[in-house]
Amino acid sequence: MPNASGTWGTYYKPFSADSPWNSRPVNPVFGTFEIPKDSYFPAISSGAYSTGLFLAKESDSPMTIQGLDARGVWDPDAGTYGPVTIPRWPADVLPASGNDGHADIYDPVTGIIHSFWILKMVNGQWVAAQHAWTPVKGSGFGIPGHHYQGARAVGVAASAGIIRKHEVKDGNAVYKHALAMSLTFSGLSPGYIFPATTADYGNEKNYGKIPEGALLMLPPSFDTSKIANADLKKIADTLKTYGAYVVDRNTGTPYAIYVENGSDFNLMPKGWDNTIASQLDQIRAALRQVVSATEWRDGNESSMSALNQNFNAFSMRGPWQVTSTGTAAGAYDTIAQAVEFPASSQQIIQRNTNGTGLYNVTWGKRLPNSKQRFTVHATGEASMRLDVWVGSGVVYSTGNIGDGVVKEFTWPASGGWITVTAASGLNQPSSVGAKLIMIP
């Protein structure tokens, strides 16, 4: 059996110790809304709408994924279409059979989870509708500067929070992380909350009261001792300890909890079981949204007053307009989170005036009069400039700055927006990116 008790941020134990997935609230305060019954009973299973997390080997060959049509694969971080080349592609990749066609691939060399939506093989060629990625040592959720990090509706990898194959019979009383859950229209409200960074398309059609990104738990008073099925009891006890994050929307199922495809997990191996179905419904009736907590404990049981929300808010995504004469444009690379320039004997200068460098994540907006720290990372003597505007006037400029330079400034009291200028080095490949965080 794999050792899942080892280092955080690995294939068997993804994401950081203080990730929302690996942390738990202490003395949570609950909302009052009850998830309604709907067309079907609740579900806890692998299958058509779950996924697998496929482990690449260092020796695996690259694979280029084409789009479902001529435009290519959608990259929600860059906002562009095109083919995607994965450096190492496992031979056993098998997308889920449902319409979402989820499959996640973990590359141990880069430490990246590649997450696909509608991945399938067509005439000997892998094709997909969308590709996004997340660092296995990260939070497991998007951040304002890299808001879409996976194929689930809230921007997380489809494998985040699922019950993994190696966990099903690991002998532990609970799963040592929050679970991944979907609700249907009657339970979900429009919009999303932290730690989600986006929500399902058409979420205005939801008519419940639980936003995507919410953490749901069973209250301490919920009695799991009467649950005879060991697999269901383990899940119920996990819901009392860590809970489950709402990461997607389904059709007609009050709640669904996802199990990794290929797992030896089946709550009803002998067919429909009225007792199990009744207990799944009792869990539905008892689940409540966590609205606050006195503190949090990370995966190492260290105390935290709250989950971290101060992440990088800046991106080098385009569109870019080249302002230098007779030069090719540098291109945004989502993996590098930087604009990469080809070698050129003439400096390439390009500008983004569209404001896309600050994506509008609801909980990641720049607060009026807040202190900001802007840090550049560059190679090959590339440089950049950030200009902060109010109306038609610049109220702050970093000036042209290069690798390692840090600038601190105060965000405007109202109406702030940005333009970005990037410049290449000379006679060598170069790149430039930056991070923007609030100073506590």
Coordinates of C-alpha atoms in Angstrom, one line a residue:
M1 CA 0.0 0.0 0.0
P2 CA 1.4 3.5 -0.9
N3 CA 2.5 5.6 2.1
A4 CA 0.1 8.5 2.2
S5 CA 1.5 9.7 5.5
G6 CA 4.6 11.2 3.9
T7 CA 5.4 14.6 2.5
W8 CA 2.8 17.1 1.6
G9 CA 2.6 18.2 -2.1
T10 CA 3.1 14.7 -3.6
Y11 CA 1.1 12.3 -5.8
Y12 CA -0.3 10.4 -2.8
K13 CA -0.7 13.5 -0.6
P14 CA -1.4 16.5 -2.8
F15 CA -1.2 20.2 -1.9
S16 CA 0.3 22.1 1.0
A17 CA -0.3 21.4 4.6
D18 CA -2.3 24.7 4.9
S19 CA -4.3 24.1 1.8
P20 CA -8.1 24.3 2.4
W21 CA -8.2 20.6 1.3
N22 CA -5.8 19.6 4.1
S23 CA -7.1 21.9 6.9
R24 CA -10.0 21.6 9.2
P25 CA -12.1 24.2 11.1
V26 CA -12.3 24.3 14.8
N27 CA -15.6 25.0 16.4
P28 CA -17.3 25.8 13.1
V29 CA -20.4 27.9 13.0
F30 CA -23.1 26.6 10.6
G31 CA -25.7 28.1 8.4
T32 CA -29.3 26.9 8.5
F33 CA -30.1 26.0 4.9
E34 CA -30.9 22.3 4.3
I35 CA -30.0 20.7 1.0
P36 CA -33.4 19.8 -0.5
K37 CA -34.3 16.4 -1.8
D38 CA -34.3 16.2 -5.6
S39 CA -34.8 13.8 -8.5
Y40 CA -32.4 11.2 -7.2
F41 CA -30.8 9.9 -4.0
P42 CA -27.4 11.3 -3.0
A43 CA -24.4 9.5 -4.5
I44 CA -20.9 8.6 -3.3
S45 CA -19.1 6.9 -6.2
S46 CA -16.6 6.7 -8.9
G47 CA -17.7 6.5 -12.5
A48 CA -18.7 8.7 -15.4
Y49 CA -18.3 12.1 -13.7
S50 CA -15.4 11.4 -11.4
T51 CA -11.8 11.1 -12.6
G52 CA -8.4 9.4 -12.2
L53 CA -5.1 10.9 -11.3
F54 CA -2.6 9.3 -13.6
L55 CA 1.0 9.2 -12.6
A56 CA 3.6 9.9 -15.3
K57 CA 7.1 8.4 -15.2
E58 CA 10.2 10.4 -15.9
S59 CA 10.7 8.2 -19.0
D60 CA 7.2 8.8 -20.5
S61 CA 7.2 10.5 -23.8
P62 CA 5.5 13.9 -24.5
M63 CA 2.0 14.0 -26.0
T64 CA 0.4 16.9 -28.0
I65 CA -3.3 17.3 -27.4
Q66 CA -5.4 18.9 -30.1
G67 CA -8.7 20.7 -29.7
L68 CA -12.2 19.4 -30.5
D69 CA -12.2 21.8 -33.4
A70 CA -9.7 23.8 -35.4
R71 CA -9.3 26.4 -32.7
G72 CA -7.5 24.1 -30.4
V73 CA -7.7 23.4 -26.7
W74 CA -9.1 26.2 -24.5
D75 CA -6.6 27.7 -21.9
P76 CA -8.7 29.6 -19.4
D77 CA -5.6 31.1 -17.8
A78 CA -4.2 32.6 -21.0
G79 CA -7.6 33.1 -22.6
T80 CA -6.4 31.5 -25.8
Y81 CA -6.9 28.4 -27.9
G82 CA -4.2 26.1 -29.3
P83 CA -2.5 22.7 -29.0
V84 CA -1.1 21.6 -25.7
T85 CA 2.0 19.5 -25.3
I86 CA 2.3 17.6 -22.0
P87 CA 6.0 16.7 -21.3
R88 CA 5.3 13.2 -20.0
W89 CA 2.1 11.2 -20.9
P90 CA 1.3 8.0 -19.0
A91 CA 0.2 5.0 -21.1
D92 CA -2.7 4.2 -18.8
V93 CA -4.6 7.6 -19.2
L94 CA -8.4 6.8 -19.3
P95 CA -10.8 9.7 -19.2
A96 CA -14.1 9.4 -17.4
S97 CA -16.9 8.2 -19.6
G98 CA -19.3 11.0 -18.9
N99 CA -19.8 14.1 -20.9
D100 CA -17.2 16.0 -18.9
G101 CA -14.5 13.5 -19.8
H102 CA -12.3 14.3 -16.8
A103 CA -8.7 13.1 -16.6
D104 CA -5.8 14.5 -14.5
I105 CA -2.2 13.7 -15.1
Y106 CA 0.5 14.2 -12.5
D107 CA 4.1 15.0 -13.7
P108 CA 6.5 14.3 -10.9
V109 CA 9.4 16.1 -12.7
T110 CA 7.6 19.4 -12.9
G111 CA 5.3 18.9 -9.8
I112 CA 2.3 19.8 -11.9
I113 CA -1.2 18.3 -12.2
H114 CA -2.6 18.7 -15.7
S115 CA -6.4 18.7 -15.7
F116 CA -8.5 18.1 -18.8
W117 CA -12.1 18.6 -19.6
I118 CA -13.7 16.5 -22.4
L119 CA -10.5 14.5 -23.1
K120 CA -11.0 11.7 -25.5
M121 CA -9.2 9.7 -28.2
V122 CA -10.4 10.4 -31.8
N123 CA -8.9 8.5 -34.7
G124 CA -5.7 7.8 -32.8
Q125 CA -5.3 11.4 -31.6
W126 CA -5.9 12.8 -28.1
V127 CA -8.3 15.8 -28.2
A128 CA -9.8 17.9 -25.4
A129 CA -11.9 21.0 -24.9
Q130 CA -9.9 22.5 -22.1
H131 CA -6.6 22.2 -20.2
A132 CA -5.6 23.8 -17.0
W133 CA -2.9 23.1 -14.4
T134 CA -2.2 23.3 -10.7
P135 CA 1.1 22.9 -8.7
V136 CA 0.9 19.9 -6.5
K137 CA 2.6 21.9 -3.7
G138 CA 0.1 24.7 -4.0
S139 CA -3.2 25.4 -2.2
G140 CA -5.2 23.1 -4.6
F141 CA -7.5 26.0 -5.5
G142 CA -7.1 28.9 -7.9
I143 CA -5.6 32.2 -6.9
P144 CA -6.6 35.6 -8.3
G145 CA -3.5 35.8 -10.5
H146 CA -4.0 32.2 -11.8
H147 CA -7.7 31.7 -11.3
Y148 CA -8.4 28.6 -13.3
Q149 CA -6.3 25.6 -12.2
G150 CA -8.4 22.6 -13.2
A151 CA -11.4 21.2 -14.9
R152 CA -14.0 21.5 -12.2
A153 CA -16.4 24.4 -12.3
V154 CA -14.7 26.2 -9.4
G155 CA -11.3 26.1 -11.1
V156 CA -9.8 23.2 -9.3
A157 CA -8.3 20.0 -10.6
A158 CA -11.0 17.3 -11.0
S159 CA -8.8 15.0 -8.8
A160 CA -8.7 17.6 -5.9
G161 CA -10.5 16.3 -2.9
I162 CA -11.6 13.0 -4.4
I163 CA -11.4 9.8 -2.4
R164 CA -8.2 8.2 -3.8
K165 CA -7.7 4.5 -4.6
H166 CA -5.0 4.1 -2.0
E167 CA -7.2 5.7 0.7
V168 CA -10.3 3.5 0.5
K169 CA -8.8 0.6 2.6
D170 CA -6.0 2.4 4.3
G171 CA -7.2 1.6 7.9
N172 CA -7.8 5.2 8.9
A173 CA -11.0 6.2 10.6
V174 CA -11.4 9.2 8.3
Y175 CA -10.0 10.5 5.0
K176 CA -7.3 13.0 6.0
H177 CA -8.6 15.8 3.8
A178 CA -11.8 17.6 2.8
L179 CA -13.9 15.8 0.1
A180 CA -15.0 17.0 -3.3
M181 CA -18.8 17.4 -3.7
S182 CA -21.3 18.6 -6.2
L183 CA -24.8 19.9 -5.6
T184 CA -27.7 20.4 -8.0
F185 CA -29.6 23.5 -8.9
S186 CA -32.0 23.3 -5.9
G187 CA -29.1 23.4 -3.4
L188 CA -26.8 25.8 -5.1
S189 CA -27.1 29.6 -5.1
P190 CA -25.7 31.8 -7.9
G191 CA -22.0 32.8 -7.6
Y192 CA -19.1 31.5 -5.6
I193 CA -17.1 32.2 -2.4
F194 CA -13.5 31.7 -1.3
P195 CA -11.7 29.5 -1.9
A196 CA -13.4 29.1 -5.3
T197 CA -12.3 31.5 -8.0
T198 CA -15.1 30.9 -10.5
A199 CA -18.4 29.1 -10.8
D200 CA -20.4 27.0 -13.2
Y201 CA -21.6 28.6 -16.5
G202 CA -25.2 29.5 -16.1
N203 CA -25.0 29.7 -12.3
E204 CA -27.8 32.3 -12.3
K205 CA -30.2 29.4 -12.8
N206 CA -29.4 28.0 -9.4
Y207 CA -32.1 28.6 -6.8
G208 CA -30.7 27.2 -3.6
K209 CA -28.6 29.0 -0.9
I210 CA -25.2 27.3 -1.0
P211 CA -22.6 29.0 -3.3
E212 CA -19.9 27.0 -5.1
G213 CA -16.7 27.0 -3.0
A214 CA -18.6 26.5 0.2
L215 CA -17.5 24.0 2.8
L216 CA -20.2 21.7 4.0
M217 CA -20.0 19.6 7.2
L218 CA -22.0 17.4 9.4
P219 CA -22.5 18.9 12.9
P220 CA -20.7 17.3 15.9
S221 CA -24.1 16.0 17.1
F222 CA -24.6 13.8 14.0
D223 CA -24.5 10.2 15.3
T224 CA -22.4 8.0 13.0
S225 CA -22.4 5.1 15.4
K226 CA -25.6 3.7 13.9
I227 CA -24.0 3.4 10.4
A228 CA -23.0 -0.2 10.0
N229 CA -21.4 0.1 6.6
A230 CA -17.7 0.9 7.3
D231 CA -17.2 2.8 4.0
L232 CA -20.1 5.1 4.6
K233 CA -19.2 5.6 8.3
K234 CA -15.7 6.7 7.3
I235 CA -17.2 9.3 4.9
A236 CA -19.6 10.5 7.5
D237 CA -16.9 10.9 10.1
T238 CA -14.8 12.7 7.5
L239 CA -17.7 15.1 6.9
K240 CA -17.7 15.8 10.7
T241 CA -14.0 16.4 10.7
Y242 CA -12.9 18.0 7.4
G243 CA -16.2 18.4 5.5
A244 CA -16.5 18.7 1.7
Y245 CA -16.0 21.6 -0.7
V246 CA -18.7 22.3 -3.3
V247 CA -16.7 22.2 -6.6
D248 CA -19.3 21.5 -9.3
R249 CA -22.9 21.3 -10.2
N250 CA -24.8 18.1 -11.2
T251 CA -28.3 17.5 -12.5
G252 CA -30.8 16.1 -10.0
T253 CA -28.6 14.7 -7.3
P254 CA -28.9 16.5 -3.9
Y255 CA -25.2 15.9 -3.3
A256 CA -22.5 13.7 -5.0
I257 CA -19.1 12.9 -3.5
Y258 CA -16.5 11.8 -5.9
V259 CA -14.3 8.6 -5.6
E260 CA -11.3 8.0 -7.9
N261 CA -12.1 5.8 -10.8
G262 CA -10.6 2.3 -10.5
S263 CA -11.2 2.3 -6.7
D264 CA -12.5 -0.7 -4.9
F265 CA -15.4 1.3 -3.6
N266 CA -19.1 0.4 -3.8
L267 CA -21.6 1.3 -1.1
M268 CA -24.2 -1.2 -2.5
P269 CA -22.2 -4.1 -3.9
K270 CA -25.3 -6.4 -3.8
G271 CA -27.7 -4.0 -5.4
W272 CA -30.0 -1.3 -4.1
D273 CA -29.8 -1.0 -0.3
N274 CA -32.7 0.8 1.4
T275 CA -30.7 1.3 4.6
I276 CA -27.7 2.8 2.9
A277 CA -30.0 5.0 0.8
S278 CA -31.8 6.2 3.9
Q279 CA -28.5 7.0 5.7
L280 CA -27.3 9.0 2.6
D281 CA -30.5 11.0 2.9
Q282 CA -30.0 11.5 6.6
I283 CA -26.6 13.0 5.8
R284 CA -28.2 15.2 3.2
A285 CA -30.7 16.6 5.8
A286 CA -27.9 17.2 8.3
L287 CA -25.2 18.8 6.1
R288 CA -24.7 22.5 6.7
Q289 CA -22.5 25.2 5.3
V290 CA -19.6 26.4 7.5
V291 CA -19.9 30.2 7.8
S292 CA -17.1 30.8 10.3
A293 CA -14.7 29.0 12.8
T294 CA -12.8 30.1 15.9
E295 CA -9.6 28.8 14.3
W296 CA -8.2 26.3 11.7
R297 CA -5.8 23.4 12.0
D298 CA -3.6 22.6 9.0
G299 CA -2.5 19.1 8.0
N300 CA 0.2 19.1 10.6
E301 CA -2.3 20.2 13.3
S302 CA -0.7 23.6 13.5
S303 CA -3.1 26.4 14.5
M304 CA -4.2 29.1 12.0
S305 CA -6.5 32.0 12.7
A306 CA -7.9 31.7 9.2
L307 CA -7.2 30.3 5.8
N308 CA -4.8 32.4 3.7
Q309 CA -6.5 34.6 1.2
N310 CA -3.5 36.9 0.3
F311 CA -2.2 35.4 -2.9
N312 CA -0.7 36.8 -6.0
A313 CA -3.3 38.8 -7.9
F314 CA -1.2 39.7 -11.0
S315 CA -0.9 37.9 -14.4
M316 CA 1.1 38.5 -17.6
R317 CA -1.7 37.1 -19.7
G318 CA -2.6 39.1 -22.8
P319 CA -3.7 40.4 -25.2
W320 CA -0.5 42.3 -26.0
Q321 CA 0.1 44.9 -28.6
V322 CA 3.7 45.2 -29.9
T323 CA 4.8 48.9 -29.8
S324 CA 8.4 48.4 -31.1
T325 CA 8.9 48.4 -34.9
G326 CA 9.7 45.3 -36.9
T327 CA 9.7 42.9 -34.0
A328 CA 7.8 39.7 -33.2
A329 CA 5.7 39.6 -30.0
G330 CA 6.6 37.7 -26.9
A331 CA 4.0 35.1 -25.8
Y332 CA 2.4 34.4 -22.5
D333 CA 3.3 31.0 -21.1
T334 CA 0.9 29.7 -18.5
I335 CA 3.3 27.2 -17.0
A336 CA 6.0 29.9 -16.5
Q337 CA 3.4 32.5 -15.6
A338 CA 5.5 34.9 -17.7
V339 CA 5.9 36.5 -21.1
E340 CA 8.6 34.7 -23.0
F341 CA 10.5 36.5 -25.8
P342 CA 12.6 35.0 -28.6
A343 CA 16.2 36.2 -29.0
S344 CA 16.2 39.4 -30.9
S345 CA 18.9 42.0 -31.9
Q346 CA 16.2 44.7 -31.4
Q347 CA 14.4 45.1 -28.1
I348 CA 10.8 43.9 -28.3
I349 CA 8.4 46.2 -26.4
Q350 CA 4.7 45.3 -26.0
R351 CA 1.8 46.7 -24.0
N352 CA -1.4 45.3 -22.4
T353 CA -4.0 48.0 -21.9
N354 CA -7.0 45.6 -21.4
G355 CA -6.7 45.3 -17.6
T356 CA -6.5 41.5 -17.9
G357 CA -3.5 41.5 -15.6
L358 CA -5.9 41.7 -12.7
Y359 CA -8.6 39.1 -13.0
N360 CA -11.9 40.0 -11.3
V361 CA -12.0 37.3 -8.6
T362 CA -14.6 38.5 -6.1
W363 CA -12.6 37.9 -2.9
G364 CA -9.2 39.0 -4.5
K365 CA -10.0 42.5 -5.5
R366 CA -7.6 45.3 -4.5
L367 CA -8.9 47.0 -1.4
P368 CA -9.1 50.8 -1.4
N369 CA -6.0 52.4 0.2
S370 CA -4.4 49.0 0.7
K371 CA -0.6 48.6 0.6
Q372 CA 0.7 46.6 -2.3
R373 CA 4.0 44.8 -3.0
F374 CA 5.0 44.2 -6.6
T375 CA 7.9 41.9 -7.3
V376 CA 9.4 41.2 -10.8
H377 CA 11.0 37.9 -11.9
A378 CA 12.8 38.0 -15.2
T379 CA 15.5 36.3 -17.2
G380 CA 17.8 37.5 -20.0
E381 CA 17.6 41.1 -18.9
A382 CA 13.9 41.5 -19.7
S383 CA 12.0 44.2 -17.9
M384 CA 8.5 45.6 -17.3
R385 CA 6.5 48.5 -16.1
L386 CA 3.2 48.6 -14.1
D387 CA 1.1 51.8 -14.4
V388 CA -1.8 52.3 -12.0
W389 CA -4.5 54.6 -13.4
V390 CA -7.5 56.4 -12.0
G391 CA -9.8 57.6 -14.8
S392 CA -7.5 58.9 -17.6
G393 CA -4.5 59.6 -15.4
V394 CA -1.6 57.5 -14.1
V395 CA -1.4 57.8 -10.3
Y396 CA 1.5 55.4 -9.8
S397 CA 4.2 53.9 -12.0
T398 CA 6.9 51.4 -11.1
G399 CA 9.1 52.6 -14.0
N400 CA 11.0 50.1 -16.0
I401 CA 12.2 47.4 -13.6
G402 CA 14.0 44.1 -13.9
D403 CA 14.6 40.8 -12.1
G404 CA 14.3 40.9 -8.3
V405 CA 13.1 44.5 -8.1
V406 CA 10.4 45.1 -5.5
K407 CA 8.1 48.1 -5.4
E408 CA 5.6 49.0 -2.8
F409 CA 2.7 51.4 -3.2
T410 CA -0.8 52.3 -2.1
W411 CA -3.8 51.2 -4.1
P412 CA -6.1 54.1 -5.1
A413 CA -9.1 54.9 -2.9
S414 CA -11.4 54.2 -5.9
G415 CA -11.4 53.3 -9.5
G416 CA -7.9 51.8 -9.9
W417 CA -7.0 50.0 -13.1
I418 CA -3.7 49.0 -14.7
T419 CA -1.7 48.9 -17.9
V420 CA 1.5 46.7 -18.3
T421 CA 4.5 47.2 -20.5
A422 CA 7.0 44.3 -21.1
A423 CA 10.4 44.6 -22.8
S424 CA 12.8 41.9 -23.9
G425 CA 16.5 41.6 -23.4
L426 CA 18.8 41.7 -26.4
N427 CA 20.4 38.8 -28.4
Q428 CA 19.1 36.1 -26.1
P429 CA 15.8 34.5 -25.1
S430 CA 14.3 36.3 -22.2
S431 CA 11.2 36.3 -20.0
V432 CA 9.4 38.5 -17.5
G433 CA 6.6 38.0 -14.9
A434 CA 5.6 39.5 -11.6
K435 CA 3.6 39.0 -8.4
L436 CA 1.3 41.5 -6.7
I437 CA 0.2 40.9 -3.1
M438 CA -1.3 43.0 -0.4
I439 CA 1.0 43.9 2.5
P440 CA -0.8 43.0 5.7

